[in-house]
Structures are given as structure tokens and as C-alpha cells.
Coordinates of C-alpha atoms and ligand atoms in Angstrom, one line a residue:
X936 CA 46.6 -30.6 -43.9
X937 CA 48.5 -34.0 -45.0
X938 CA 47.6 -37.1 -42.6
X939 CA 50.1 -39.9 -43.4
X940 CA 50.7 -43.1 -41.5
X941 CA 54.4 -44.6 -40.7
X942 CA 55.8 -47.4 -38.1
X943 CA 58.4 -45.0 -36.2
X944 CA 57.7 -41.0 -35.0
X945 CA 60.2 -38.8 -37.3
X946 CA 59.0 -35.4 -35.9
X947 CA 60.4 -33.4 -33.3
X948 CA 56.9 -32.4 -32.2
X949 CA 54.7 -35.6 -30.6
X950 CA 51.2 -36.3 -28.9
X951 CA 51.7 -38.9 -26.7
X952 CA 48.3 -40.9 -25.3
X953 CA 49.0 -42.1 -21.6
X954 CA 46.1 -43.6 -19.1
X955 CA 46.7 -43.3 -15.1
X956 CA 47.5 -46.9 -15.3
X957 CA 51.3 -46.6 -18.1
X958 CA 51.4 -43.0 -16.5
X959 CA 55.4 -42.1 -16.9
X960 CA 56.8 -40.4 -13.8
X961 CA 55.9 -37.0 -14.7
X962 CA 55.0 -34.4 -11.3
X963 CA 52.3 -32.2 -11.9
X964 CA 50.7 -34.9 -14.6
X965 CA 47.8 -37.1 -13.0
X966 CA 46.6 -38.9 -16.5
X967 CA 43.4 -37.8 -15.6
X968 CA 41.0 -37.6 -18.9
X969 CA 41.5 -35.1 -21.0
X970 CA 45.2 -33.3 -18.8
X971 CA 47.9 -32.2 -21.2
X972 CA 51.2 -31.4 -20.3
X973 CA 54.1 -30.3 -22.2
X974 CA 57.6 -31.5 -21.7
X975 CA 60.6 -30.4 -23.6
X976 CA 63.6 -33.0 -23.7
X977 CA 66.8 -33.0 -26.1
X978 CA 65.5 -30.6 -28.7
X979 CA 61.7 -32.7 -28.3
X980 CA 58.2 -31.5 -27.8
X981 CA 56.7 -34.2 -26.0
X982 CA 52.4 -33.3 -25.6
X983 CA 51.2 -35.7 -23.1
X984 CA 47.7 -36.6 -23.2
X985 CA 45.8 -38.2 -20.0
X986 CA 42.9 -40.4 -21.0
X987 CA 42.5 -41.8 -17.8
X988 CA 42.2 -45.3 -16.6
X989 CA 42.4 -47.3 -19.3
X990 CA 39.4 -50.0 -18.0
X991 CA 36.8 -46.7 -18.4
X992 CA 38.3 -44.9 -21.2
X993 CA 35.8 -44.8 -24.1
X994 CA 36.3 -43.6 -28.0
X995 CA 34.5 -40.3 -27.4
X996 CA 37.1 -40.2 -24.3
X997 CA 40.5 -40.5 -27.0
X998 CA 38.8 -38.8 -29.7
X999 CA 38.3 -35.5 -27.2
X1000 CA 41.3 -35.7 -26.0
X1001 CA 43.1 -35.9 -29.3
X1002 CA 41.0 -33.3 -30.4
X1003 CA 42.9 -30.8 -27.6
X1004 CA 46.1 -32.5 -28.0
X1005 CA 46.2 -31.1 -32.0
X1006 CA 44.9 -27.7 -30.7
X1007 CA 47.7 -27.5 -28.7
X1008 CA 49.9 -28.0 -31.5
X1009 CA 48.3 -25.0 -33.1
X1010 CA 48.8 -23.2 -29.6
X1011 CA 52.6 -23.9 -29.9
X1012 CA 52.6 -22.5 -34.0
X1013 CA 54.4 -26.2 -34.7
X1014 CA 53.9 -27.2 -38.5
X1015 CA 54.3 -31.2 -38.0
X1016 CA 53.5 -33.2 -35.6
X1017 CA 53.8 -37.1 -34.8
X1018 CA 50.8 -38.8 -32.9
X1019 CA 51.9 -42.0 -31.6
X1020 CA 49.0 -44.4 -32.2
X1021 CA 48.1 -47.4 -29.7
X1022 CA 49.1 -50.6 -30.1
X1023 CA 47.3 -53.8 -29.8
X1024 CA 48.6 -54.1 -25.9
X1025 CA 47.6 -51.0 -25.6
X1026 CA 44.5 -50.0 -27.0
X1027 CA 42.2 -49.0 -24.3
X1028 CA 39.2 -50.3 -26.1
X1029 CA 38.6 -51.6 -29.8
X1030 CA 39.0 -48.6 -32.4
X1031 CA 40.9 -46.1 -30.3
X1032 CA 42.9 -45.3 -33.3
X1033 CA 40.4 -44.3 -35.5
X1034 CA 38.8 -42.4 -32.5
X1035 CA 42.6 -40.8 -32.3
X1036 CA 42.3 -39.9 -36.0
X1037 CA 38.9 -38.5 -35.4
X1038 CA 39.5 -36.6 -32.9
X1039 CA 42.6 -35.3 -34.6
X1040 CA 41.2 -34.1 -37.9
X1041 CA 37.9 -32.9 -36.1
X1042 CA 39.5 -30.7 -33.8
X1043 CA 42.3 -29.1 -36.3
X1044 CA 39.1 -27.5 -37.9
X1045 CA 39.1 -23.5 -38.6
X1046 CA 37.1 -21.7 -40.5
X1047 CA 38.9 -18.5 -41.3
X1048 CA 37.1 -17.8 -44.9
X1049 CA 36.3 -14.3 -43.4
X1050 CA 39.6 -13.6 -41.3
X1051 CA 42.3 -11.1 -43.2
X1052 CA 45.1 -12.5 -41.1
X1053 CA 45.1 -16.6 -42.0
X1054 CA 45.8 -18.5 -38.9
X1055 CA 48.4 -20.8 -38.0
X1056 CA 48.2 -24.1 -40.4
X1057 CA 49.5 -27.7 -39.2
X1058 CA 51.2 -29.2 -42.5
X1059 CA 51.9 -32.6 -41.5
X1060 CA 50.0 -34.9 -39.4
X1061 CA 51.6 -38.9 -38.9
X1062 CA 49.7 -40.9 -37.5
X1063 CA 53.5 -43.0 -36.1
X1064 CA 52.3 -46.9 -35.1
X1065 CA 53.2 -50.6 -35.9
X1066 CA 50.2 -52.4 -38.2
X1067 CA 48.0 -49.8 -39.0
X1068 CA 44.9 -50.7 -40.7
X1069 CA 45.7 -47.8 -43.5
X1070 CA 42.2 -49.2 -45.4
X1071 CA 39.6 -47.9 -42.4
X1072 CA 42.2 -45.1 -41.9
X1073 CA 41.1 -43.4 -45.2
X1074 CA 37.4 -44.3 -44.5
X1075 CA 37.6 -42.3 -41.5
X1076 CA 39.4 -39.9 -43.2
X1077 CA 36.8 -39.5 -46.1
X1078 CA 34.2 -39.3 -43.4
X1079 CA 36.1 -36.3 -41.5
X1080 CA 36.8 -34.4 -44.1
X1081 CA 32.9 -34.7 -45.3
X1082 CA 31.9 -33.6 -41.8
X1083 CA 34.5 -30.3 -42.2
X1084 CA 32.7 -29.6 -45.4
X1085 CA 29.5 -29.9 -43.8
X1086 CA 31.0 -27.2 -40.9
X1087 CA 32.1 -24.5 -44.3
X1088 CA 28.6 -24.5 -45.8
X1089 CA 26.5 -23.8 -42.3
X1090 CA 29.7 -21.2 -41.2
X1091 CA 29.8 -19.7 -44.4
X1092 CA 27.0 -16.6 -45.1
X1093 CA 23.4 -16.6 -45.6
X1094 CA 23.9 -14.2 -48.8
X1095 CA 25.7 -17.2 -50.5
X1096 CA 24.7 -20.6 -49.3
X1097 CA 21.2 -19.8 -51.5
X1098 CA 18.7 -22.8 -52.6
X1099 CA 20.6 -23.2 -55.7
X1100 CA 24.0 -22.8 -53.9
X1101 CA 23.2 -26.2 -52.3
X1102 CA 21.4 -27.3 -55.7
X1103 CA 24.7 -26.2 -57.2
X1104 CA 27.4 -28.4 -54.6
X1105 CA 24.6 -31.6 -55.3
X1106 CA 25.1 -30.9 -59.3
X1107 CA 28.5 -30.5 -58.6
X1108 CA 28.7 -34.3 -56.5
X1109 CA 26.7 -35.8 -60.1
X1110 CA 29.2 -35.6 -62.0
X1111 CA 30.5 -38.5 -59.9
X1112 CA 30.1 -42.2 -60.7
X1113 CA 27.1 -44.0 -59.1
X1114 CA 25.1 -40.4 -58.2
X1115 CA 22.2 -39.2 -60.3
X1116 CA 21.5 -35.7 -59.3
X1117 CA 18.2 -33.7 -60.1
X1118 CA 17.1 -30.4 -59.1
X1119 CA 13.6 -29.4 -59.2
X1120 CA 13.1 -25.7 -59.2
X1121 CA 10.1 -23.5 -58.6
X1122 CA 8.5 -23.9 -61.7
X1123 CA 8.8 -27.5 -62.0
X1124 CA 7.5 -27.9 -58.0
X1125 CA 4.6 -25.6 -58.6
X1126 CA 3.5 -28.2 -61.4
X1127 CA 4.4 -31.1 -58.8
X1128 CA 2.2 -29.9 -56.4
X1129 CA 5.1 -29.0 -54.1
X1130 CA 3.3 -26.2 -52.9
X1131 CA 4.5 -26.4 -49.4
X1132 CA 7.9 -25.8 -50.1
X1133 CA 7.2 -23.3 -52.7
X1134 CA 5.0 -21.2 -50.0
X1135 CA 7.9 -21.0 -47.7
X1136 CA 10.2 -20.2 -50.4
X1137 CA 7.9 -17.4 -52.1
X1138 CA 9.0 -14.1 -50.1
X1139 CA 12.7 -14.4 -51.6
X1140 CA 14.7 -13.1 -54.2
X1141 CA 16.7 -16.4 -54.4
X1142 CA 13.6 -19.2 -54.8
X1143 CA 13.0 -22.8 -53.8
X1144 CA 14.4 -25.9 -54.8
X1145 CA 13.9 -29.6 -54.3
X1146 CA 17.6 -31.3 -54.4
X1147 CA 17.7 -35.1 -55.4
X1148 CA 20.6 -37.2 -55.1
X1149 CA 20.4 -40.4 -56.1
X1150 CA 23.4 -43.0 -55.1
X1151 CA 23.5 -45.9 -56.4
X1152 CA 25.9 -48.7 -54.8
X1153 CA 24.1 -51.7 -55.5
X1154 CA 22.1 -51.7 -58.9
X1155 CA 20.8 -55.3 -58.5
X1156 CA 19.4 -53.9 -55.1
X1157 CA 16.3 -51.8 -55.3
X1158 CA 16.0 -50.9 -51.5
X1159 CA 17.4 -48.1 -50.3
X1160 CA 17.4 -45.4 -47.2
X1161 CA 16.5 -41.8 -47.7
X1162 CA 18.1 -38.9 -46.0
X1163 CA 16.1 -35.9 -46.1
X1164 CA 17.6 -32.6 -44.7
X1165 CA 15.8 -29.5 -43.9
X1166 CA 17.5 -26.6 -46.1
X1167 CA 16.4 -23.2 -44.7
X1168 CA 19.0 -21.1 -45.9
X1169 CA 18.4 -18.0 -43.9
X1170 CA 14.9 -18.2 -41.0
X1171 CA 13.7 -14.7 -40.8
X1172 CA 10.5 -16.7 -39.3
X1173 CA 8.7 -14.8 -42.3
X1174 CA 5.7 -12.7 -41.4
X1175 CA 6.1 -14.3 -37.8
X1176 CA 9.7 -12.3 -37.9
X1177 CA 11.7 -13.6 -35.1
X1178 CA 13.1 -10.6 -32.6
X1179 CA 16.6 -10.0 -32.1
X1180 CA 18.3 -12.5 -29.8
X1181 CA 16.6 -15.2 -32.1
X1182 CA 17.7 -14.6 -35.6
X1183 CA 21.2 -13.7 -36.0
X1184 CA 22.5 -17.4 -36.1
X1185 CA 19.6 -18.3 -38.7
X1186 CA 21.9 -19.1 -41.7
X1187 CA 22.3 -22.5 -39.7
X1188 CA 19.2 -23.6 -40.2
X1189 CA 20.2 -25.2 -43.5
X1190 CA 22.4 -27.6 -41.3
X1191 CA 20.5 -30.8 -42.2
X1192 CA 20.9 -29.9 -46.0
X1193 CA 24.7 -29.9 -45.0
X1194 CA 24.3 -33.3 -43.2
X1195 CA 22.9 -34.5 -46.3
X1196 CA 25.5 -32.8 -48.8
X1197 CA 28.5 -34.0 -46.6
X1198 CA 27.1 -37.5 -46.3
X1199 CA 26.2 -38.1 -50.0
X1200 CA 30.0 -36.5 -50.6
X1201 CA 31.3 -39.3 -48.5
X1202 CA 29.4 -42.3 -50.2
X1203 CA 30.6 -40.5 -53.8
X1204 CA 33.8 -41.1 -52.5
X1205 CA 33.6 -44.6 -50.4
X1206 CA 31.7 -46.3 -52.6
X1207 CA 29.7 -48.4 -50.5
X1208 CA 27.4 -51.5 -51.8
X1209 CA 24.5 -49.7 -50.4
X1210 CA 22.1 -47.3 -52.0
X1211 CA 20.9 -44.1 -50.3
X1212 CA 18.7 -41.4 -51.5
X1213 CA 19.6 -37.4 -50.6
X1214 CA 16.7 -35.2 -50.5
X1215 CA 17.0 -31.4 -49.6
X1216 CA 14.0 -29.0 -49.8
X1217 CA 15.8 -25.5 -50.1
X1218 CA 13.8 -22.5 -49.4
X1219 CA 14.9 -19.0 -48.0
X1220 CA 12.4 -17.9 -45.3
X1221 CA 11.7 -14.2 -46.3
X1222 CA 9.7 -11.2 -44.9
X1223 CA 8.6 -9.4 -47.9
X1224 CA 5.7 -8.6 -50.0
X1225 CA 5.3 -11.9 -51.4
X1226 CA 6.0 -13.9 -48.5
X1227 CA 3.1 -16.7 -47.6
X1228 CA 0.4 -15.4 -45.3
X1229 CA -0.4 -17.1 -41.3
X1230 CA -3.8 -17.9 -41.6
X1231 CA -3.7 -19.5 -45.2
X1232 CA -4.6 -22.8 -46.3
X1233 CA -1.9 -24.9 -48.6
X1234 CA -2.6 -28.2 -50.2
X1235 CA 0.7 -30.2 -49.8
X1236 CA 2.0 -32.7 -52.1
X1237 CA 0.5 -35.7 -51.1
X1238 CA -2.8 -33.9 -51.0
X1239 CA -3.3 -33.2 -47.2
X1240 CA -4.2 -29.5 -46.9
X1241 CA -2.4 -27.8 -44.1
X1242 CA -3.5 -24.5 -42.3
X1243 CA -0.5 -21.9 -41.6
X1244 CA -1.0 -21.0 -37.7
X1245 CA 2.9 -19.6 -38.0
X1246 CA 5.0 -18.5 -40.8
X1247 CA 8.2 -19.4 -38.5
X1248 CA 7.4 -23.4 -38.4
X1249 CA 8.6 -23.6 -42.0
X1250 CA 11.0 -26.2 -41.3
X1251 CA 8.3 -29.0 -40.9
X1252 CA 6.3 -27.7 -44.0
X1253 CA 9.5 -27.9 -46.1
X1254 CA 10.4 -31.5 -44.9
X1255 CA 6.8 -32.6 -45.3
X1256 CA 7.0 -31.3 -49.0
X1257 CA 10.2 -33.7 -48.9
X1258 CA 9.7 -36.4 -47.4
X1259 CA 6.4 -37.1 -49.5
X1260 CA 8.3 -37.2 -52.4
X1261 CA 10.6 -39.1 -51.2
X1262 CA 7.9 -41.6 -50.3
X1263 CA 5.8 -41.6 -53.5
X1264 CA 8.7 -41.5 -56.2
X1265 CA 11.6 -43.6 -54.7
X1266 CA 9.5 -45.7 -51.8
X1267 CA 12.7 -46.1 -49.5
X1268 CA 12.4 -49.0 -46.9
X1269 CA 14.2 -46.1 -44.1
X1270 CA 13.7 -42.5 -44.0
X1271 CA 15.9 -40.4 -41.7
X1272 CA 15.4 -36.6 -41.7
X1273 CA 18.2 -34.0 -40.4
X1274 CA 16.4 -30.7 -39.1
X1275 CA 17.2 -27.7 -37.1
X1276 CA 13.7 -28.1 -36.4
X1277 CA 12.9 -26.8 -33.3
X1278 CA 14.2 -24.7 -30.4
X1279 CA 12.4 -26.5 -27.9
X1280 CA 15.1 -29.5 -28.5
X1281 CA 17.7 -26.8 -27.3
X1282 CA 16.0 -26.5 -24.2
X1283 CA 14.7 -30.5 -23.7
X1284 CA 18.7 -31.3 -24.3
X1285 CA 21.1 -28.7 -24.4
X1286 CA 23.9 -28.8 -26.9
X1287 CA 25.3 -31.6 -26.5
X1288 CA 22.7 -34.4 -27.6
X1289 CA 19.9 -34.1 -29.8
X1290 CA 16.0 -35.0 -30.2
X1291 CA 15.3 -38.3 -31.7
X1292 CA 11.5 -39.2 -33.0
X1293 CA 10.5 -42.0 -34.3
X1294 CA 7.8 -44.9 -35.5
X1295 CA 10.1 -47.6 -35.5
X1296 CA 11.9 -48.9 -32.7
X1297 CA 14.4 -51.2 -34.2
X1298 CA 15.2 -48.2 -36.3
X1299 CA 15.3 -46.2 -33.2
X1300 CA 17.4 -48.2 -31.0
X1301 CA 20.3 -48.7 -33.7
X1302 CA 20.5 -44.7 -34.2
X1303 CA 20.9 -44.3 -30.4
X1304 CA 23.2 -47.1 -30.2
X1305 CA 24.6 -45.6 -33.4
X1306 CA 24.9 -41.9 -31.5
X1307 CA 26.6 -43.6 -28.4
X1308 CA 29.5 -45.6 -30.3
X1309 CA 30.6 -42.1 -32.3
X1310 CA 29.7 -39.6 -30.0
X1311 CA 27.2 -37.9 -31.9
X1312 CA 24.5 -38.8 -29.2
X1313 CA 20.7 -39.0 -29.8
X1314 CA 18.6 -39.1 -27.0
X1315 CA 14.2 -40.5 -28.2
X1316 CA 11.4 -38.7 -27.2
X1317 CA 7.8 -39.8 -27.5
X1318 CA 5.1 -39.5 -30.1
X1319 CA 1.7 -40.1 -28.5
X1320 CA -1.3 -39.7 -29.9
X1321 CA -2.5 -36.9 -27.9
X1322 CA 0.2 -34.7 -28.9
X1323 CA -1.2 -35.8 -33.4
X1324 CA -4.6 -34.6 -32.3
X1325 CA -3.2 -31.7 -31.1
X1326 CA -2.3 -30.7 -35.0
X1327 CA -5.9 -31.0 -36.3
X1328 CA -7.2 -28.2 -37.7
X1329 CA -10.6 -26.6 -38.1
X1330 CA -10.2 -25.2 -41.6
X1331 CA -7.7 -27.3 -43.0
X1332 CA -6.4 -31.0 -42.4
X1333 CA -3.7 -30.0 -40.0
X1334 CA -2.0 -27.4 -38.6
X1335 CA 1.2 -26.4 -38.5
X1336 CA 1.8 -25.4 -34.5
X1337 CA -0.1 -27.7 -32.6
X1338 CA -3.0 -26.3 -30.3
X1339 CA -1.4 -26.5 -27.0
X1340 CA -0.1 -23.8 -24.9
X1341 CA 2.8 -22.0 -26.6
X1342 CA 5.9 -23.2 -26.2
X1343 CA 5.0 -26.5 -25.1
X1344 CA 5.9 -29.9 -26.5
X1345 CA 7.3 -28.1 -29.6
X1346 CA 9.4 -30.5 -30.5
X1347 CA 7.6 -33.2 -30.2
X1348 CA 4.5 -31.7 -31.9
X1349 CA 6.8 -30.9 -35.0
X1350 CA 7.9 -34.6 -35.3
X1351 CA 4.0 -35.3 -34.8
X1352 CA 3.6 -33.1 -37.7
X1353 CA 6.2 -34.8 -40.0
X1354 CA 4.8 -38.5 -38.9
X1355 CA 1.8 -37.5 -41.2
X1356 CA 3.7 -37.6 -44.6
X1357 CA 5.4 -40.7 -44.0
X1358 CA 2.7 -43.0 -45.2
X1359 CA 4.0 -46.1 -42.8
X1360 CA 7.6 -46.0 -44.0
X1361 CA 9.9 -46.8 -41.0
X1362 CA 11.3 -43.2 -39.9
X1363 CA 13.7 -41.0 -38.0
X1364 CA 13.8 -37.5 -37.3
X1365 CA 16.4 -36.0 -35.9
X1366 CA 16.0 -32.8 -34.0
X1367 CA 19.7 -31.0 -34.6
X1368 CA 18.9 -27.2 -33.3
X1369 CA 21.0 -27.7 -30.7
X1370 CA 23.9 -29.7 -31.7
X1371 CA 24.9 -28.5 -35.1
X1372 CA 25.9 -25.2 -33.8
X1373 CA 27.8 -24.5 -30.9
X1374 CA 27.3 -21.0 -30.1
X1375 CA 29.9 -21.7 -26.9
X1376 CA 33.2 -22.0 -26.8
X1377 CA 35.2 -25.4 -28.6
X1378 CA 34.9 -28.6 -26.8
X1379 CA 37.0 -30.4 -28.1
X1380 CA 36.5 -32.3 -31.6
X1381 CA 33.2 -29.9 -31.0
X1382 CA 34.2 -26.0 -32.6
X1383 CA 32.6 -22.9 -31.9
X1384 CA 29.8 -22.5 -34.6
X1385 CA 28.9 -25.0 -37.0
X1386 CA 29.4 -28.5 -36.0
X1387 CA 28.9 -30.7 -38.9
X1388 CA 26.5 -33.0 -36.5
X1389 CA 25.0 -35.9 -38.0
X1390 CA 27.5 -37.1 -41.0
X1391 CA 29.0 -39.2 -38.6
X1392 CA 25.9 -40.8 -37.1
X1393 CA 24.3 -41.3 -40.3
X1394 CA 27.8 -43.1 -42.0
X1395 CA 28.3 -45.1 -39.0
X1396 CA 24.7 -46.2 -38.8
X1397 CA 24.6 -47.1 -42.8
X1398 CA 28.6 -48.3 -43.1
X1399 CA 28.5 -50.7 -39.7
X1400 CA 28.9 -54.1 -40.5
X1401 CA 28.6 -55.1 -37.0
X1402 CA 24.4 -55.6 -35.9
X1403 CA 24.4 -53.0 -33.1
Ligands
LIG2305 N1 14.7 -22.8 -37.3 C1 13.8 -22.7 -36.2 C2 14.3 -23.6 -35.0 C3 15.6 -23.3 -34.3 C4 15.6 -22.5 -33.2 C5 16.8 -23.7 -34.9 C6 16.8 -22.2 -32.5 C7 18.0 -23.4 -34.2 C8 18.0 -22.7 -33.0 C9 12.4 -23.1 -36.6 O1 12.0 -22.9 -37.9 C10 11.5 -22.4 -35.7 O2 11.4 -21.2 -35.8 N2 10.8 -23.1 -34.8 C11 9.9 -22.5 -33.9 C12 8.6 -23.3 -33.9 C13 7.5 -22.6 -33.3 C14 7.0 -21.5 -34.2 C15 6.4 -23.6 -33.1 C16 10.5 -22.5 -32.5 O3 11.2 -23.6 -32.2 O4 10.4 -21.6 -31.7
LIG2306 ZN1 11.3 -20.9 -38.1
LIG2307 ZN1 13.6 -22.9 -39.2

């Protein structure tokens, strides 16, 4: 797909924004958010798009709607199309055109890696509108495409995205200005002491790896943020299997290691004057002979020994491995971890908005404000301390499951648990089971499958010059 910009429409095919309020006379068209209609007039495909009155239409409302208005394009098999961007007396609210482009390159996603018959491809996108700010165009651009990268690597199979698959696309980002990569692998973390990650990764025939990316933006600037993703590249739950009806979309839980490739892809190619620090763990969560036993004792990195109470919450022992590095050999002033952590965030908050934990709330705040501006919403939960002495442990320092009834507080118990490895660094997690795969149907700039959740939010929160 080719997005260009011009001043004036040349295609036959156009998507054509219009609120209740500039409604043309059109019958059976009420404008109403997110209405299409087609019209056909002189040899013209005219897709209307209602985003409603224009006093309460919002960027997530234009980037949804876009995001339809290109699938129907694909609906109708046309090959170019001409969006007709908003003008400054127009523009609904500030941005709307970046939320248009979006919304446009969001929703034109397919992944059809594994379908014989290709389907239909839109060529040429123009983006058709007086003054456009073609700089923040490519930014957004850049950032899209990143997020549609992210969407390949979860979509794509289990049998390929291995822990050095992931190592591989990092090593493949170093050779980039401004990125140091480094990839630790088992060897190397058993001699670390990075014996959490190495446990989880021990029952499979494709081992562990710690993935490092360093970019650097700003050399005469030593702070920097960390992102740390949770790379599961297939949860089996290990010798806690999970049953059927729970495991068959388990190649997703290496989504936050996608959130972190995609974003650290972005930066490679934005530039920023900012540094940031990419840290994956990577481990395959196996059933087999050699997988790590429930009921064993593991001394983690930074020395706190932590009793196994289930083999299947391997994401927080991973990211605990992770984030304790992170901590002792780069000392970042932020750390903000992506995880499919938990299933209990599905059924706090659905889909559509995912679990935010935190011990900063500054840090906090700007996220969620962060989540509402691009639609990639966040919603905070609490960490009390009741729910940290729940993870003490009578054989070990802490547990892994907390000791309250099963199923309870899960998610919030699993932050509790990563809390303990960030020795006082201000920190996010990010609960993404929900929201990084959609196992519906597309909503919008949303697809079936993987969503790429999280590139977005994290760029926007780093790249926002605005104090939100
Ligand atoms: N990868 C899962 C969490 C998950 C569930 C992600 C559903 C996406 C969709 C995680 O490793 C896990 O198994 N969590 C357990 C924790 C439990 C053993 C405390 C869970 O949520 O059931
Ligand atoms: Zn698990
Ligand atoms: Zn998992």
C-alpha cells in the first residue's frame, strides 16, 4: 500500500467525512457516527462517512470510522482511493487528520501469510487536502506501520516466532544507527543468575533468551525509559498444562515482546532525541521432561528466592528476570512493562481496555491520559498491601500465585508480584491479555486476532511534546 498526500482528489473512488451538522442532502444518510453510504454519480464512487455531530466527535470517533470507510473500499475490490482530509474550518477537533490516517492504515490490515488465495490489495491511498502537515504525516505513518508489524509477529505461528526468532528481528533492528543490540542466551543467563527465565524456558527445544535493545537518541543524556515485554512464545502453562478452550490462542502471549520490537522499529526509524531501553525475556513455556517442577524453589536474579506454586504464571517470573536487569545494569528513571499477563484482566475489562498497575501516579495518570487521546485505553487498578502479603511464601521469599482463593485478584496479585523487582524505580505494567488479541470480529482500526496494542500508547506517551 502507497499513502501519498496531494491538494485536489484525482481518484474516481473517494471517502468523504461528513458530521450531522455539513450533512449533504442525502435520504437514507443520518451522519450518525460511524453510517456509510455509497453513492454513485457521473462515473464516481462517493463513500460517505457519518462522524456525527461535529461538537462531540473525538479522534478515536474519525479514526473508527476511517477505519470502515477503507474496508469498504476493499468490500467494493477498488485499487485507489482518495480520502478527502479536513480542513482547518472543518476539523472537528485538533489532529483529526492524523486520526483519519490512523484509522486508514490501521484498518487496511490483513494478514493473509497463511491464505492460498491473496485477498484483494488497495494500491493507492491519497490522503487529497489543502496544507497538510506532510512531516507528522510520516510520523504517523512510521508509527502504523510499526503497530502492523507488531500484528505479523503475534498472528504469525508458534513454530516460528521462537526466542531467537525475536532475538533475530532485535539483531536485525542493530544494524541501524543509534541501537546497540545484545542477546543473552541460555548459557550466558545461567552464568547471570537469570535463572528465572531460564526455568521457564528449560522444557523446550528452542531455549531462552534475554533480548537488549539499546536506543540511543541523546548521547549527552544518560536517563532513559525502559520497555520491558513479556515474550512467551507459545504458553502450554507447562506442567500446569492449560485444557482445551485455554490454549489454542497461546502463541499471543509473546504480544508485549511485539509491543517492544514494533516500538524500538519505530524509534530506529523516527529518530527521536530521547533514549529508551527494549528488554524482552523470550522463553517457550513447554510440557516435557525437562520442564521446571511446581513446588520448586528458584533464586532469581536479584537474589530473591521465589517458590513455583504454578508452572502457568510464567509470565511474571520471566518479567521479573527482566525487569531486574533492567534495573541493575541500565538504572532507567521509567520502566513500563507490556504483558499478556493475566486472564483475570480479560474478565476485570473485557477487550477493549486494559489493566494498568502502578507505583507512580504521575506516571500513571499520563499513560491513562496517554491511552484516552489515541484510543488505546488503560484503565488503573490498585496495589495494596494486603494483596504483596498475599505472595509470601513459607519456603521461599515469594510466591508466584498469591495465597488467596483461586482465581481472585489475579491480576492484581501478578503486578504485586512484579512490584518486587523494581527496587523503587517509577513503574508501569500493563496488563494486555485482553486487548492485544481480538478473538471477535473487526472493530474497526481493531482486526480479528492480533491487535498490535500498545505501540501507539507507548510512542504517543514518549513522542508528546504537549505535558498531558
Ligand atoms: N498467558 C497467560 C495469561 C493469559 C490468559 C493471556 C488469557 C491471554 C489470554 C498467563 O501466563 C497465565 O497463564 N496466567 C494465569 C495465572 C494463574 C495461574 C494465576 C491465569 O491468568 O489464569
Ligand atoms: Zn501461563
Ligand atoms: Zn503466559
Amino acid at each position: 500500500m502507497d499513502l501519498k498526500t496531494s491538494e485536489s482528489p484525482q481518484f474516481d473512488t473517494k471517502i468523504i467525512f461528513v458530521t450531522k451538522n455539513e450533512k449533504p442532502a442525502l435520504t437514507d444518510f443520518q451522519a450518525d457516527t460511524g453510517e456509510i453510504t455509497l453513492r454513485y454519480e457521473n462515473g464516481l464512487t462517493k463513500i460517505f462517512c457519518g462522524i456525527g455531530e461535529k461538537n462531540s466527535c473525538t479522534l478515536q470517533t474519525i479514526r473508527n470510522t476511517a477505519a470502515k470507510g477503507i474496508q469498504k473500499v476493499f468490500d467494493l475490490k477498488r485499487e485507489q482511493v482518495s480520502v478527502l482530509a479536513f480542513n482547518k474550518s472543518n476539523e472537528p477537533v485538533d489532529g483529526s487528520n492524523l486520526a483519519l490516517i490512523e484509522g486508514i492504515i490501521l484498518g487496511s490490515y490483513r494478514f493473509s501469510k497463511y491464505k492460498s488465495e491473496k485477498p484483494h490489495e488497495i494500491k493507492k491511498i491519497e490522503i487529497a487536502g489543502e496544507q497538510l502537515n506532510t512531516t507528522e504525516i510520516r510520523r504517523t505513518e512510521i508509527i502504523c506501520k510499526s503497530v502492523l508489524y507488531t500484528r505479523d509477529l503475534v498472528n504469525s505461528n508458534a513454530s516460528e516466532i521462537t526466542p531467537q526468532y525475536l532475538a533475530n528481528e532485535a539483531l536485525e533492528l542493530g544494524n541501524s544507527d543509534n541501537i546497540k543490540v545484545t542477546v543473552l542466551d541460555e548459557k550466558e543467563m545461567d552464568k547471570k543468575q537469570l535463572n528465572l527465565i531460564n526455568a521457564v524456558g528449560s522444557g523446550s527445544s528452542t531455549p531462552p533468551r534475554l533480548i537488549i535493545m539499546e536506543y540511543i537518541g541523546d548521547k549527552n543524556n544518560n536517563s532513559k525509559t525502559a520497555i520491558i515485554g513479556k515474550g512467551i512464545t507459545f504458553d502450554s502453562g507447562g506442567q500446569n498444562l492449560k485444557p482445551t478452550g485455554h490454549i489454542e490462542t497461546m502463541r499471543s502471549d509473546m504480544a508485549g515482546a511485539a509491543t517492544v520490537l514494533g516500538v524500538m522499529k519505530a524509534l530506529v526509524e523516527l529518530k527521536p532525541s530521547i533514549n529508551v531501553t527494549g528488554v524482552i525475556g523470550a522463553a517457550h513455556n513447554a510440557i516435557g521432561t525437562n520442564a521446571f517442577f511446581p513446588g520448586d524453589v528458584y533464586k532469581s536474579y536479584c537474589g530473591k528466592t521465589v517458590e513455583i506454586c504454578s508452572t502457568d504464571a510464567e509470565g511474571r517470573l520471566v518479567l521479573a528476570d527482566a525487569i531486574s536487569y533492567s534495573v541493575r545494569n541500565f538504572k532507567p528513571d521509567t520502566i513500563i512493562d507490556f504483558a499478556t499477563l493475566t486472564g483475570g484482566v480479560v474478565v476485570a475489562l473485557g477487550e477493549m481496555v486494559a489493566g494498568l498497575f502502578s507505583n507512580n501516579d504521575k506516571l500513571a495518570d499520563k499513560l491513562f491520559k496517554t491511552g484516552e487521546k489515541c484510543g488505546e485505553q488503560i484503565w488503573k487498578l490498585p496495589l495494596y498491601k494486603e494483596y504483596c502479603d498475599s505472595l509470601k511464601s513459607d519456603i521461599a521469599d515469594l510466591r508466584n500465585l498469591s495465597k488467596f482463593k483461586k482465581g481472585t485478584a489475579s491480576s492484581i496479585t501478578a503486578a504485586a508480584f512484579l512490584r518486587e523487582f523494581v527496587e523503587g524505580t517509577p513503574w508501569a505494567h500493563i496488563d494486555i491479555a485482553g486487548t492485544a488479541f481480538n478473538e471477535g470480529t473487526q472493530r474497526g482500526e481493531i482486526p480479528q486476532y492480533a491487535t498490535g496494542f500498545g505501540v501507539r500508547l507507548f510512542l504517543e506517551y514518549m513522542l508528546s511534546s504537549e505535558n498531558i
